[in-house]
C-alpha cells in the first residue's frame, strides 16, 4: 500500500505518526471513564469474553448503545479482553493505533484525491506534494480528537471512521482507474458498499460514508469518466449512495418529528436544532484554534438556544453557517479542495447535529469533519503563500499552529494520565456540569479507603452538589445512597424523596434508569443494606405508576421483587405488564420464562421461551434459552 | 438461446425467491388450514386406495371439493398436524414453478409478436422476476390452504403455455401437433385447474384475453383456423360467462343471505377493492394487512362513498384504453385486461368475502410486463443497476414479510396493529397472549374488541374463556356471549363451527362447574336459534350426548343420539354414534343402534357430495364398516374391562 509517488512517499508521514504517538503517550496510563462503564466494564458478555465463537458472538450483540448495537466495535473490545484482559492502558494503546491507522488512510486518500480530474487542474505542483502531508499532520496532532483516542469506548467512532476512510480510498482509487480506462464501474462502488457496511456496524454514523462519497463524486469527478457523463456511475451512485441516505432519513425522521423520542431530553427538537448552530461554531473554534479550557469530555452545561434571538448568537450562528455553505458552493470550481473540505464538515454533522434526539455536544463528532476543515484551511494557506511577499511567513505560521495543536494535545493527554486528576480538572472547568461533578465524586469514591478517608467525605459532598445542579440526572443521588448504604449507615429520607419526585414528575432518561438499575443491583447483590430495599421498592412502584409505557422500569421493579423479596408472583406480574407494553423484547420474555419455570408454569414458560426466540434475531440469548429449555424438559 | 448463460438470470431469480421465502417456512398452520387439513386424518390411513379416493372426495371448500389440491396434500400427510414445514415447502416449490412457467408464457407471447429472441427472453425473465419476488404473494405462498390458489395458477399457466405453443405450431404449419396441444391446454389443464380451485375455470377466458389484447397485431394467418380456435376456446369461455351471468339476478333481489352485504353492494365495493389491490401491487408494503379484510368499508350506492363511482369509471376507462392500445401497445393492453378478467369470478357479485390478497396471484401475472418491457428498452439510463435495485427492493420486502410469517407471535402483533378494527386479528392476538399467561392483556384486548364489535361471537367466547382462566366467569361475560349468539347468522357454517368451538371446551370442564351452566344456557339458545337447521340441531344433540356420556348418563346420551339421527339421518352418523356409545362402555346401546337398518344416502348437497355418496354406496363401504365395528364392539364387550373402541375408520364427512 505504501509506495513512492510524485505526491511524495508515505514515509514522509512517519515523523507525524511518531510525533502523534509521543504526544498521546502520557494519556495511555489513564483509566476508564463515564460511558466505558455501561459499555465495557458492566457488560458481562465483554468482561467474560473468551476465544470461542459463541462467547464472541454474544459479546458482539451485547452493547446497549445505538439501534444497531455496534457489533464490530464490541467484537474489537471482546477480542482485546480475551487476549489481554480488561486493562485500560492496552485498550487506549489500541485506540491510538487506530488513530494512526486513520491518519495513514487519510494521507493515502488525499494523495489519490489530488489526482481527481476536477481537482488536478486546480492545484499547483507544490500543493499536490504538500497538501496530503500537511492536512494529515494537523489532523493527527489536533487535540479535539483526544476524547476519541483516549476515551476507550469512543473506539466506536475511530474504528468506524477507519472503515469510512478505507471506503473513500477504495472509491477514489477505483474512479481514478476508470479515468485511465481500466477497471469496471462496479468495483469502486462494491468497495464503498462493503466499507459502508463495516463502518455502520461499528457505529451508526458509518452510514454517512456514501454521503461523503457522493460529495466527493460531485466535486472531484462530476459523475464523469473521461469527458462524458457516465450513466453507470450515476446509476450506481443512486443505488449505493443516494438510497442509503434516503433510507436513513426515512427511518429516523418520522420518529424524531413525532416528539415522543425527545421526551427524556431536557430540550425539544426545535431547541436542539437552534442550539446546534452555535455548537457547530464552537466545534469550528475548537478545531481551528483549540484552547485547553474549552476542550472537555463534558459539555452538558452548554446553554440552550430557546429561540432565534435567545440568545441572539443563535441567528448569527445559523447565518454564518449559511455563508459557510454558500462559500463551499461558490468555491466548488475554483478551489474544489476547500469546497470538499467544507462539505465534509457539514456532511459529517448532517446526522448527529440535526434532528436526532441525541445529546447536544460531543467533541468526538468532529473526528472526520475536522479533516474537512483542515483540508479547507491548508488548501487556502497553500494558495495564499505564493502571493505573499515572503512566503516563509506562511510556513512559520503553519509551524506555530502545529505547535499549538500538538502542545494542547500533550497537555490534555497529561491531564488524562490520571483519572482523579482528569475528573478534578473537568469538574473545575465545568462547575455547572452535573456529569463532570458526578464523575469527580465517582473517582474520589473509587480511590478512597472508606469512611475514615477524607476523600470519602469529599466524594459525598461532590455528589450532594451534583445532585442539586439543574438538569442533573439521578446518578449523583444513586451514588450517595450507594455509598451510604454500603457502609450500613442510614439513608437520608430526602434522597428517597428526591428519587420519588423525579420518578413521578419527569421522563426518565437513560442515565436516570441506569442509576435506578445500579441501586437495584446494589440491593440484589447484597452490597447495599437489606433494610433499604423497601424504600427502593416504593421508588420503583412510583416509577411504574408514572411511566406505564416504560418496560425497563417494570423490569427493574420485577428484579427487585424477585431477588430482594423472593416475590415470584409479583415479579411475574410486573414482567407481564412490561411485555404488554414492549412485546418485542427478547430479554423480557426470557426473564418471564425463567420466573414461570420457577413457579412451575411449564406450559407458559415454554411459550414465553418461543417468544424470546422470535424476537432475538441474532441469537444473543440463545445459550440462556437453551439452558432453560433443558431444565424444563428435564423436569 | 440455450445453455447456461441464457438460463442463469431466471435461475438466479428462482434461487433468490427461494432464499427470501425460506425463513417463513417455519411458520405455523393458520385458520382455515385446520379445518381443511383435518380431512387428512379422517378418511383413515392413506395407504389404501379406497381411503385415498374417499379422502379426495371429501373436500368441502367450494362445489368441486377441489380434489386435485386435496391430492397434493397426500405426500405430506404424515406430517399433519405436527409439522407445517413440508406443507409450506411444497407451496414454495409451486410458487417457483409458477414463476418459471410465467417466464415461459411471456416469452411465448413476445416471440409470437416477432420480437427478437434475446429481447423476448430478457423481458420475460424480468417481468416474471418482478412478479415472483413481489411481497404480496407471501400470504398466498406461506398459507398452506392457499395451495389451492397456487395449483390452479400452475395449471392455468400450463394451459396458456400449451395453447401458445400449439398456436405457434399451427402458424408454422404443423396443424395436427398444434391442435392437439391447444385442446390439451384448454380442456386438460382447464379441468385440472378447476379441480384445484374454481377460479381455474377462467382459463379459456384468459386465453381469449391473451389472444385479443396481447397478440392483436399478429393473429393466426388463416381465417379458418382463427374461427376454429375461437370455437375451441370460446365455448368453454361462454360456459363460464353464462354461469356467472346466471347469478346476475341476485343483484336485484337484495338478499344478503349469510353475508353482511347484498350482491349489489358487493359489486359496488369491489370496484374500490380492485384499486386497493392495484395500489398494493404498485407500492408494495411490508405487512399490508395479512389475512384480514374486514376494514374495507362497504359501498352502499354509486356515490356513497363517491369513490365507488370514481373507481368504476376508472376501471371502465382502463378497459377502453386497453381497447385502444391493443394494436400499438399490446403489453399494456394485456396487463390491464388480464388483471380485470382474472378478477371476474372472485371480485364481482358472487357472495364471497370482500377482499383477499391471494385473489391477485393470477390476475397480476402480466401486470409487470409493460414495466419490464420499458426497462429492457432503455438505452440511456443504466438498465442493469435499475433492475438490480428494483428486484433487490422487492426481495428485501418479501424477505422481511416472509420472516414475519415464520414468527407467529410477531406476526399476530403486526396484524393486530395494522388491523385495529378487525375482530379476528385482535382475537387471534389475544389467544396468543393467553398462551403465556397474560390473562390481563388478553382480557384488555378482547374488551376493547367487544366495545367496537359487541356482537362478535368469537371475541365474546374468548372473553368468556379468559374470565374462566382468571377463575371467575361472571354473568356479564355469559350475557355477552348469548347476545352475540343471538345476533349471529346461525345458517352460516362458520357460525355453527364457532358455536361448537365454544361448547366443546365448556363440556370438557374448561370453566369448571360454572361452565356446565353456561353450556346449558348457550346450548338452549343455539337450539332455539337453529330451528330451521335440522342438520345443525343434530350436531348440537351430539354435543349434549357427549356431555351425558362424560357424566355416565348412558340413556340420556342414547336418546340424544337417536334424536340426532332422526333429524339428520345418514350411515356415517349412525356408525359414528354407535362408536361413540361403545367408546364409553355402552356396548349394548351401541350394538342396538348398529343393528338398525342403515338409512339411504343423502339426496341433497353440492356436486362433490353426491359423487362421494354414490361412490361409497357402490363399493359397499358402509356395510363393511358396520361389520367391522360390530366385531370390534363384540370383542371389547367380551373383554373384562370396558375400553375405548378403535373407531379411526368411521368417517364423519
Coordinates of C-alpha atoms in Angstrom, one line a residue, chain B residues 111 159 206 289 301 616:
Chain B
X111 CA -41.9 -14.3 -29.7
X159 CA -52.8 -24.3 -20.2
X206 CA -57.8 -15.7 -20.2
X289 CA -52.9 -6.5 6.3
X301 CA -74.5 3.2 -3.6
X616 CA -69.3 -45.1 -1.1

